[in-house]
PDB file of C-alpha atoms in Angstrom:
ATOM      1  CA  MET Z   1     126.252 133.905  65.832  1.00 37.00           C
ATOM      2  CA  ARG Z   2     126.740 133.935  62.021  1.00 39.00           C
ATOM      3  CA  GLY Z   3     127.139 137.564  61.132  1.00 36.00           C
ATOM      4  CA  GLY Z   4     126.164 138.861  64.043  1.00 37.00           C
ATOM      5  CA  ARG Z   5     123.418 141.579  61.586  1.00 42.00           C
ATOM      6  CA  LYS Z   6     120.579 142.928  63.937  1.00 45.00           C
ATOM      7  CA  VAL Z   7     116.938 143.312  62.522  1.00 45.00           C
ATOM      8  CA  ARG Z   8     116.722 146.637  61.357  1.00 46.00           C
ATOM      9  CA  ASP Z   9     114.657 149.491  62.680  1.00 47.00           C
ATOM     10  CA  GLY Z  10     111.592 149.190  60.352  1.00 47.00           C
ATOM     11  CA  CYS Z  11     111.566 145.511  60.690  1.00 53.00           C
ATOM     12  CA  TRP Z  12     108.201 146.174  62.974  1.00 47.00           C
ATOM     13  CA  GLN Z  13     107.408 148.335  60.534  1.00 49.00           C
ATOM     14  CA  ILE Z  14     107.279 145.816  57.228  1.00 52.00           C
ATOM     15  CA  THR Z  15     105.540 142.708  59.926  1.00 56.00           C
ATOM     16  CA  LYS Z  16     102.721 144.998  60.081  1.00 59.00           C
ATOM     17  CA  ILE Z  17     102.400 145.992  56.946  1.00 63.00           C
ATOM     18  CA  TYR Z  18     102.533 141.994  55.656  1.00 64.00           C
ATOM     19  CA  ASP Z  19     100.786 140.597  58.666  1.00 67.00           C
ATOM     20  CA  ASN Z  20      97.436 139.771  57.864  1.00 67.00           C
ATOM     21  CA  LEU Z  21      98.741 137.401  54.923  1.00 71.00           C
ATOM     22  CA  PRO Z  22      99.464 133.893  54.704  1.00 74.00           C
ATOM     23  CA  THR Z  23     102.347 132.496  55.868  1.00 86.00           C
ATOM     24  CA  ILE Z  24     103.903 129.275  54.498  1.00 92.00           C
ATOM     25  CA  GLN Z  25     105.055 126.708  57.053  1.00 95.00           C
ATOM     26  CA  ILE Z  26     108.011 125.687  57.006  1.00 96.00           C
ATOM     27  CA  LEU Z  27     109.853 122.917  59.059  1.00 97.00           C
ATOM     28  CA  LEU Z  28     112.342 123.721  61.205  1.00 97.00           C
ATOM     29  CA  TYR Z  29     115.408 121.356  63.038  1.00 96.00           C
ATOM     30  CA  THR Z  30     117.097 122.994  66.104  1.00 95.00           C
ATOM     31  CA  GLN Z  31     119.221 120.969  68.617  1.00 94.00           C
ATOM     32  CA  GLU Z  32     116.680 123.140  71.460  1.00 96.00           C
ATOM     33  CA  ARG Z  33     114.233 121.812  73.767  1.00 96.00           C
ATOM     34  CA  LEU Z  34     110.863 123.838  72.928  1.00 97.00           C
ATOM     35  CA  ALA Z  35     112.382 125.460  76.817  1.00 96.00           C
ATOM     36  CA  GLU Z  36     115.163 126.517  75.209  1.00 97.00           C
ATOM     37  CA  TYR Z  37     114.407 127.732  72.427  1.00 98.00           C
ATOM     38  CA  TYR Z  38     112.090 129.749  74.365  1.00 98.00           C
ATOM     39  CA  GLN Z  39     114.628 130.598  76.361  1.00 97.00           C
ATOM     40  CA  LYS Z  40     117.470 131.935  74.710  1.00 97.00           C
ATOM     41  CA  VAL Z  41     114.415 133.426  71.884  1.00 97.00           C
ATOM     42  CA  LYS Z  42     112.416 135.014  73.569  1.00 96.00           C
ATOM     43  CA  GLY Z  43     112.448 139.187  73.031  1.00 94.00           C
ATOM     44  CA  LYS Z  44     115.164 138.665  70.828  1.00 93.00           C
ATOM     45  CA  SER Z  45     115.064 140.856  67.591  1.00 89.00           C
ATOM     46  CA  TYR Z  46     117.810 138.484  66.041  1.00 90.00           C
ATOM     47  CA  ASP Z  47     117.441 136.524  62.839  1.00 94.00           C
ATOM     48  CA  LEU Z  48     116.394 133.164  63.972  1.00 95.00           C
ATOM     49  CA  VAL Z  49     118.673 131.568  61.757  1.00 93.00           C
ATOM     50  CA  GLU Z  50     121.764 133.537  63.507  1.00 92.00           C
ATOM     51  CA  LEU Z  51     120.315 133.657  66.322  1.00 94.00           C
ATOM     52  CA  LEU Z  52     120.348 129.492  67.528  1.00 95.00           C
ATOM     53  CA  ASP Z  53     123.125 129.098  64.522  1.00 93.00           C
ATOM     54  CA  LEU Z  54     120.917 126.981  61.596  1.00 92.00           C
ATOM     55  CA  GLU Z  55     122.308 125.472  59.474  1.00 86.00           C
ATOM     56  CA  VAL Z  56     120.316 126.293  57.453  1.00 86.00           C
ATOM     57  CA  ASP Z  57     120.684 128.839  54.846  1.00 79.00           C
ATOM     58  CA  PHE Z  58     118.511 130.917  52.341  1.00 87.00           C
ATOM     59  CA  LYS Z  59     120.552 133.297  51.030  1.00 83.00           C
ATOM     60  CA  ASN Z  60     120.347 131.014  48.246  1.00 87.00           C
ATOM     61  CA  HIS Z  61     117.871 129.738  47.531  1.00 90.00           C
ATOM     62  CA  CYS Z  62     114.235 131.291  49.263  1.00 93.00           C
ATOM     63  CA  PRO Z  63     111.723 128.796  49.522  1.00 92.00           C
ATOM     64  CA  LEU Z  64     108.968 131.460  47.772  1.00 92.00           C
ATOM     65  CA  CYS Z  65     109.968 132.018  45.011  1.00 91.00           C
ATOM     66  CA  GLY Z  66     114.286 130.993  44.553  1.00 91.00           C
ATOM     67  CA  GLY Z  67     115.858 133.660  43.945  1.00 93.00           C
ATOM     68  CA  ALA Z  68     118.811 134.184  45.671  1.00 93.00           C
ATOM     69  CA  ASP Z  69     119.332 136.726  48.929  1.00 93.00           C
ATOM     70  CA  CYS Z  70     115.957 137.856  48.460  1.00 94.00           C
ATOM     71  CA  ALA Z  71     115.045 135.845  51.660  1.00 93.00           C
ATOM     72  CA  ILE Z  72     115.150 138.578  54.578  1.00 92.00           C
ATOM     73  CA  PHE Z  73     114.435 137.942  58.850  1.00 93.00           C
ATOM     74  CA  ILE Z  74     110.502 140.626  59.653  1.00 92.00           C
ATOM     75  CA  GLY Z  75     110.579 139.424  62.772  1.00 92.00           C
ATOM     76  CA  TYR Z  76     108.247 136.754  65.952  1.00 94.00           C
ATOM     77  CA  TYR Z  77     105.011 136.188  66.043  1.00 93.00           C
ATOM     78  CA  HIS Z  78     104.009 133.943  69.179  1.00 94.00           C
ATOM     79  CA  ARG Z  79     101.357 131.318  69.879  1.00 95.00           C
ATOM     80  CA  GLY Z  80     100.249 128.930  72.242  1.00 95.00           C
ATOM     81  CA  VAL Z  81     102.659 126.228  72.774  1.00 95.00           C
ATOM     82  CA  ILE Z  82     102.128 123.626  75.465  1.00 93.00           C
ATOM     83  CA  ASP Z  83     105.287 121.811  75.345  1.00 92.00           C
ATOM     84  CA  GLU Z  84     106.911 117.410  76.516  1.00 89.00           C
ATOM     85  CA  ASN Z  85     106.663 118.392  79.930  1.00 86.00           C
ATOM     86  CA  GLY Z  86     103.006 120.184  80.154  1.00 85.00           C
ATOM     87  CA  THR Z  87     104.243 123.656  80.236  1.00 89.00           C
ATOM     88  CA  TYR Z  88     102.262 126.986  78.470  1.00 90.00           C
ATOM     89  CA  PHE Z  89     103.830 128.800  76.658  1.00 94.00           C
ATOM     90  CA  LYS Z  90     101.237 131.908  75.732  1.00 92.00           C
ATOM     91  CA  GLU Z  91     103.318 133.622  74.123  1.00 95.00           C
ATOM     92  CA  PHE Z  92     105.802 131.876  71.991  1.00 97.00           C
ATOM     93  CA  PRO Z  93     107.844 132.965  69.028  1.00 97.00           C
ATOM     94  CA  ILE Z  94     107.843 131.393  65.051  1.00 97.00           C
ATOM     95  CA  ALA Z  95     110.621 133.292  62.977  1.00 96.00           C
ATOM     96  CA  ARG Z  96     108.705 134.783  60.315  1.00 95.00           C
ATOM     97  CA  TYR Z  97     111.135 136.089  56.262  1.00 95.00           C
ATOM     98  CA  LEU Z  98     109.650 137.619  53.567  1.00 93.00           C
ATOM     99  CA  CYS Z  99     110.048 136.753  50.008  1.00 92.00           C
ATOM    100  CA  GLN Z 100     111.290 140.129  47.636  1.00 90.00           C
ATOM    101  CA  GLY Z 101     110.056 138.303  44.237  1.00 90.00           C
ATOM    102  CA  LYS Z 102     114.258 137.837  43.227  1.00 91.00           C
ATOM    103  CA  GLY Z 103     113.316 134.607  41.813  1.00 90.00           C
ATOM    104  CA  LYS Z 104     109.983 133.118  39.509  1.00 83.00           C
ATOM    105  CA  ARG Z 105     107.413 134.105  41.754  1.00 73.00           C
ATOM    106  CA  GLU Z 106     102.982 133.840  40.407  1.00 72.00           C
ATOM    107  CA  PRO Z 107     101.747 137.334  41.344  1.00 63.00           C
ATOM    108  CA  GLU Z 108      98.674 135.587  43.390  1.00 65.00           C
ATOM    109  CA  ALA Z 109     101.677 133.332  45.400  1.00 71.00           C
ATOM    110  CA  ASP Z 110     102.881 133.464  49.368  1.00 78.00           C
ATOM    111  CA  ARG Z 111     104.577 136.496  49.985  1.00 88.00           C
ATOM    112  CA  THR Z 112     106.300 135.391  53.808  1.00 92.00           C
ATOM    113  CA  PHE Z 113     107.212 132.058  55.593  1.00 95.00           C
ATOM    114  CA  SER Z 114     107.268 131.448  58.404  1.00 96.00           C
ATOM    115  CA  LEU Z 115     109.955 128.203  60.804  1.00 97.00           C
ATOM    116  CA  LEU Z 116     108.073 126.353  62.627  1.00 97.00           C
ATOM    117  CA  PRO Z 117     110.066 123.853  65.477  1.00 98.00           C
ATOM    118  CA  TYR Z 118     109.502 119.913  64.401  1.00 98.00           C
ATOM    119  CA  GLN Z 119     108.219 119.539  67.375  1.00 98.00           C
ATOM    120  CA  LEU Z 120     105.335 121.277  67.153  1.00 98.00           C
ATOM    121  CA  VAL Z 121     102.042 121.006  64.571  1.00 98.00           C
ATOM    122  CA  PRO Z 122     100.366 123.045  62.807  1.00 96.00           C
ATOM    123  CA  TYR Z 123      96.757 124.860  64.492  1.00 94.00           C
ATOM    124  CA  THR Z 124      97.513 123.547  67.210  1.00 95.00           C
ATOM    125  CA  LYS Z 125      99.002 124.792  70.644  1.00 94.00           C
ATOM    126  CA  TYR Z 126      99.650 120.719  71.805  1.00 94.00           C
ATOM    127  CA  SER Z 127     102.842 119.781  71.617  1.00 96.00           C
ATOM    128  CA  LEU Z 128     103.685 116.486  68.921  1.00 97.00           C
ATOM    129  CA  PRO Z 129     105.329 114.641  71.655  1.00 94.00           C
ATOM    130  CA  PHE Z 130     102.354 115.781  73.740  1.00 92.00           C
ATOM    131  CA  ILE Z 131      99.762 114.948  71.683  1.00 94.00           C
ATOM    132  CA  ILE Z 132     102.001 111.714  71.276  1.00 94.00           C
ATOM    133  CA  LYS Z 133     102.111 110.703  75.068  1.00 90.00           C
ATOM    134  CA  SER Z 134      98.245 111.418  76.134  1.00 89.00           C
ATOM    135  CA  LEU Z 135      97.473 108.719  72.845  1.00 91.00           C
ATOM    136  CA  ARG Z 136     100.126 106.560  74.534  1.00 89.00           C
ATOM    137  CA  GLY Z 137      98.127 106.470  78.053  1.00 85.00           C
ATOM    138  CA  ARG Z 138      93.902 105.400  75.582  1.00 83.00           C
ATOM    139  CA  TYR Z 139      95.418 103.181  72.752  1.00 82.00           C
ATOM    140  CA  GLU Z 140      98.564 101.543  75.151  1.00 79.00           C
ATOM    141  CA  GLU Z 141      98.474 101.574  78.368  1.00 78.00           C
ATOM    142  CA  GLY Z 142      93.986 101.386  77.855  1.00 76.00           C
ATOM    143  CA  LEU Z 143      93.417 104.470  80.868  1.00 76.00           C
ATOM    144  CA  SER Z 144      89.583 105.094  80.523  1.00 77.00           C
ATOM    145  CA  ILE Z 145      89.245 108.926  78.967  1.00 77.00           C
ATOM    146  CA  ALA Z 146      87.981 110.155  82.680  1.00 79.00           C
ATOM    147  CA  ARG Z 147      91.701 108.016  83.572  1.00 80.00           C
ATOM    148  CA  LEU Z 148      93.470 109.865  81.260  1.00 78.00           C
ATOM    149  CA  GLN Z 149      92.127 113.283  82.391  1.00 74.00           C
ATOM    150  CA  ASP Z 150      92.320 112.754  85.809  1.00 74.00           C
ATOM    151  CA  HIS Z 151      96.044 111.641  84.832  1.00 71.00           C
ATOM    152  CA  LEU Z 152      96.407 114.788  82.728  1.00 72.00           C
ATOM    153  CA  ALA Z 153      94.810 116.786  84.834  1.00 67.00           C
ATOM    154  CA  GLY Z 154      97.812 117.137  87.412  1.00 63.00           C
ATOM    155  CA  PHE Z 155     100.191 116.611  84.546  1.00 61.00           C
ATOM    156  CA  GLY Z 156     102.722 120.131  83.243  1.00 54.00           C
ATOM    157  CA  GLN Z 157     103.647 123.049  86.269  1.00 56.00           C
ATOM    158  CA  ASP Z 158     100.475 125.128  84.974  1.00 55.00           C
ATOM    159  CA  LYS Z 159      97.273 122.706  85.925  1.00 54.00           C
ATOM    160  CA  ILE Z 160      95.526 124.423  83.380  1.00 53.00           C
ATOM    161  CA  LEU Z 161      93.824 120.787  81.542  1.00 58.00           C
ATOM    162  CA  PRO Z 162      92.223 118.636  81.427  1.00 66.00           C
ATOM    163  CA  ILE Z 163      92.213 116.968  78.000  1.00 77.00           C
ATOM    164  CA  SER Z 164      88.701 117.376  76.929  1.00 81.00           C
ATOM    165  CA  ALA Z 165      87.558 114.201  75.247  1.00 83.00           C
ATOM    166  CA  ASP Z 166      86.441 116.028  71.495  1.00 88.00           C
ATOM    167  CA  GLN Z 167      90.364 116.537  71.767  1.00 88.00           C
ATOM    168  CA  LEU Z 168      92.174 113.819  72.357  1.00 89.00           C
ATOM    169  CA  THR Z 169      89.850 112.717  69.554  1.00 90.00           C
ATOM    170  CA  ASP Z 170      91.222 115.843  67.948  1.00 94.00           C
ATOM    171  CA  PHE Z 171      95.134 113.913  68.673  1.00 94.00           C
ATOM    172  CA  LYS Z 172      93.721 110.926  66.761  1.00 94.00           C
ATOM    173  CA  GLN Z 173      92.298 112.077  63.894  1.00 95.00           C
ATOM    174  CA  ILE Z 174      95.804 113.742  63.908  1.00 96.00           C
ATOM    175  CA  VAL Z 175      97.523 110.284  63.963  1.00 95.00           C
ATOM    176  CA  ILE Z 176      95.156 108.502  61.690  1.00 93.00           C
ATOM    177  CA  GLU Z 177      95.487 111.804  59.293  1.00 95.00           C
ATOM    178  CA  ALA Z 178      99.873 110.595  59.288  1.00 95.00           C
ATOM    179  CA  VAL Z 179      99.005 106.284  58.564  1.00 91.00           C
ATOM    180  CA  ALA Z 180      96.877 107.955  55.407  1.00 90.00           C
ATOM    181  CA  LYS Z 181      99.489 109.909  54.443  1.00 93.00           C
ATOM    182  CA  ILE Z 182     103.115 107.095  54.715  1.00 92.00           C
ATOM    183  CA  THR Z 183      99.856 105.026  53.078  1.00 87.00           C
ATOM    184  CA  VAL Z 184     100.133 106.453  49.888  1.00 89.00           C
ATOM    185  CA  SER Z 185     103.898 107.570  50.354  1.00 90.00           C
ATOM    186  CA  GLY Z 186     107.172 105.964  48.930  1.00 84.00           C
ATOM    187  CA  HIS Z 187     108.385 105.599  52.843  1.00 91.00           C
ATOM    188  CA  TYR Z 188     108.599 102.800  55.056  1.00 89.00           C
ATOM    189  CA  GLN Z 189     107.257 100.324  54.191  1.00 84.00           C
ATOM    190  CA  GLU Z 190     108.145  97.982  56.948  1.00 79.00           C
ATOM    191  CA  LEU Z 191     105.698 100.699  58.791  1.00 77.00           C
ATOM    192  CA  LYS Z 192     102.809 100.357  55.403  1.00 71.00           C
ATOM    193  CA  GLU Z 193     102.295  96.498  55.336  1.00 70.00           C
ATOM    194  CA  GLY Z 194     100.369  94.438  58.406  1.00 57.00           C
ATOM    195  CA  ILE Z 195      97.850  96.701  60.893  1.00 59.00           C
ATOM    196  CA  PHE Z 196      98.202 100.377  58.329  1.00 57.00           C
ATOM    197  CA  LEU Z 197      96.102  97.957  55.968  1.00 58.00           C
ATOM    198  CA  THR Z 198      93.509  97.070  58.131  1.00 62.00           C
ATOM    199  CA  GLY Z 199      92.655  96.883  62.389  1.00 76.00           C
ATOM    200  CA  SER Z 200      90.028  99.752  64.109  1.00 84.00           C
ATOM    201  CA  ASP Z 201      91.815 103.172  64.444  1.00 86.00           C
ATOM    202  CA  GLY Z 202      92.887 101.704  67.896  1.00 87.00           C
ATOM    203  CA  GLU Z 203      95.353  99.831  66.999  1.00 87.00           C
ATOM    204  CA  ILE Z 204      96.616 101.973  64.626  1.00 88.00           C
ATOM    205  CA  VAL Z 205      96.842 104.502  66.306  1.00 90.00           C
ATOM    206  CA  ALA Z 206      98.666 101.856  69.373  1.00 89.00           C
ATOM    207  CA  ALA Z 207     100.899 100.547  66.103  1.00 89.00           C
ATOM    208  CA  LEU Z 208     102.098 104.307  64.817  1.00 91.00           C
ATOM    209  CA  ILE Z 209     103.347 104.747  68.010  1.00 92.00           C
ATOM    210  CA  LYS Z 210     104.877 101.960  69.342  1.00 90.00           C
ATOM    211  CA  PHE Z 211     106.775 102.650  65.670  1.00 91.00           C
ATOM    212  CA  ALA Z 212     107.813 106.018  66.042  1.00 93.00           C
ATOM    213  CA  SER Z 213     108.580 105.894  69.924  1.00 92.00           C
ATOM    214  CA  CYS Z 214     111.512 103.521  68.097  1.00 91.00           C
ATOM    215  CA  PHE Z 215     112.110 105.674  65.095  1.00 94.00           C
ATOM    216  CA  GLU Z 216     115.476 108.063  64.918  1.00 96.00           C
ATOM    217  CA  CYS Z 217     116.280 110.251  62.168  1.00 96.00           C
ATOM    218  CA  CYS Z 218     119.949 110.738  61.001  1.00 95.00           C
ATOM    219  CA  LYS Z 219     119.236 113.194  58.494  1.00 94.00           C
ATOM    220  CA  THR Z 220     120.528 115.664  61.311  1.00 93.00           C
ATOM    221  CA  ASP Z 221     124.015 115.779  63.699  1.00 90.00           C
ATOM    222  CA  PRO Z 222     121.996 114.110  66.386  1.00 92.00           C
ATOM    223  CA  GLY Z 223     119.699 112.470  65.394  1.00 95.00           C
ATOM    224  CA  ILE Z 224     115.756 113.013  66.696  1.00 97.00           C
ATOM    225  CA  ARG Z 225     114.102 109.002  68.131  1.00 96.00           C
ATOM    226  CA  GLY Z 226     111.109 109.393  68.076  1.00 96.00           C
ATOM    227  CA  PRO Z 227     107.686 110.965  66.964  1.00 97.00           C
ATOM    228  CA  CYS Z 228     109.173 114.484  66.422  1.00 98.00           C
ATOM    229  CA  GLY Z 229     112.953 111.820  64.519  1.00 97.00           C
ATOM    230  CA  LEU Z 230     109.522 110.380  62.083  1.00 97.00           C
ATOM    231  CA  GLY Z 231     108.285 113.617  61.008  1.00 98.00           C
ATOM    232  CA  TYR Z 232     110.513 115.266  60.045  1.00 98.00           C
ATOM    233  CA  ASP Z 233     112.051 112.208  58.444  1.00 97.00           C
ATOM    234  CA  PHE Z 234     108.980 111.908  56.468  1.00 97.00           C
ATOM    235  CA  TYR Z 235     109.281 115.878  55.929  1.00 98.00           C
ATOM    236  CA  LEU Z 236     112.906 115.501  54.096  1.00 97.00           C
ATOM    237  CA  ASN Z 237     111.402 112.881  52.595  1.00 96.00           C
ATOM    238  CA  GLU Z 238     109.597 114.360  50.747  1.00 96.00           C
ATOM    239  CA  GLY Z 239     111.342 117.332  49.228  1.00 95.00           C
ATOM    240  CA  GLY Z 240     111.792 119.838  52.810  1.00 95.00           C
ATOM    241  CA  PHE Z 241     111.096 123.094  52.347  1.00 93.00           C
ATOM    242  CA  LEU Z 242     113.097 122.706  48.798  1.00 90.00           C
ATOM    243  CA  HIS Z 243     109.868 121.667  47.659  1.00 92.00           C
ATOM    244  CA  ASN Z 244     107.135 123.070  50.158  1.00 92.00           C
ATOM    245  CA  ALA Z 245     106.322 118.778  51.278  1.00 95.00           C
ATOM    246  CA  ARG Z 246     103.651 117.645  53.152  1.00 96.00           C
ATOM    247  CA  PHE Z 247     104.660 118.076  56.449  1.00 98.00           C
ATOM    248  CA  LEU Z 248     103.695 114.245  58.055  1.00 97.00           C
ATOM    249  CA  PHE Z 249     101.520 115.492  61.066  1.00 98.00           C
ATOM    250  CA  GLY Z 250      99.243 118.051  60.784  1.00 97.00           C
ATOM    251  CA  THR Z 251      98.159 120.298  57.587  1.00 96.00           C
ATOM    252  CA  PRO Z 252     100.000 123.523  57.858  1.00 95.00           C
ATOM    253  CA  TYR Z 253      98.493 126.036  55.716  1.00 91.00           C
ATOM    254  CA  GLN Z 254      99.157 125.950  52.301  1.00 91.00           C
ATOM    255  CA  PHE Z 255      97.806 122.353  52.095  1.00 92.00           C
ATOM    256  CA  ARG Z 256      94.229 123.610  53.398  1.00 87.00           C
ATOM    257  CA  GLY Z 257      92.796 124.925  49.761  1.00 75.00           C
ATOM    258  CA  ARG Z 258      92.364 128.147  51.175  1.00 54.00           C
ATOM    259  CA  LYS Z 259      92.788 130.501  47.770  1.00 47.00           C
ATOM    260  CA  ARG Z 260      95.705 132.790  48.835  1.00 40.00           C
ATOM    261  CA  SER Z 261      94.444 136.118  49.686  1.00 39.00           C
ATOM    262  CA  GLN Z 262      93.862 138.099  52.422  1.00 37.00           C
ATOM    263  CA  LYS Z 263      91.320 137.097  52.927  1.00 36.00           C
ATOM    264  CA  SER Z 264      90.950 133.861  54.291  1.00 36.00           C
ATOM    265  CA  ALA Z 265      94.743 133.830  56.228  1.00 41.00           C
ATOM    266  CA  PRO Z 266      95.359 132.991  59.121  1.00 44.00           C
ATOM    267  CA  VAL Z 267      94.639 134.475  62.319  1.00 37.00           C
ATOM    268  CA  LYS Z 268      97.223 135.767  63.260  1.00 48.00           C
ATOM    269  CA  GLY Z 269      99.390 133.640  65.993  1.00 54.00           C
ATOM    270  CA  GLU Z 270      96.360 130.518  65.024  1.00 49.00           C
ATOM    271  CA  GLU Z 271      99.561 128.790  62.521  1.00 57.00           C
TER     272      GLU Z 271
END
């Protein structure tokens, strides 16, 4: 464990003070699957970077103000998560940090940021692998909504499904928006040609799933294969946390057009 720095007694008081502030989200790569991450992090009070011995380091550059020795770990908030196997984690821990303003920061700028594992999508409990698995059944295997719902109803150890038709529509919209981000970016030219310029929504979703399933992000060690690899590769191509990059799948708080104030802060655990 790097440094072994434990959260001090005052950490939870600090966290409580800033609970109502909006939180910038940063996409985080770890080598753990979501279930492994949960087992290693739940109930812990250590800085996540040190707890998982992560390569990312905010000591030299705070994501919010750019200052050195600025960002400090202030604890975890919890949100619901359904992993790639359909397992539901009611209180999945997400690490949160405070910017002390040692660099250049506007008076009304955000003051906290959180580290969202790269398999997750903002503002939904369904993980990206589960979303893609659901859409694959609909748009690659051609299952009707009713048959897909029946299939997913018995999927996962917690039996909390089936997925509603509206939820499947939301899944499709996440992918359609991802395609739109790719088409206006300078990335993945081979993906931007052909079907992404025409075709129905269903064809576009199927094409992205096919491309993403064969994709590998080689910017990590080991590399990340599949849709999660594509999502993280896009995030890095956009500049990562140093440039407050967009997410390919889903829209974090900072890109939702909300006024940065306590009144517009997301409800704790919904990010």
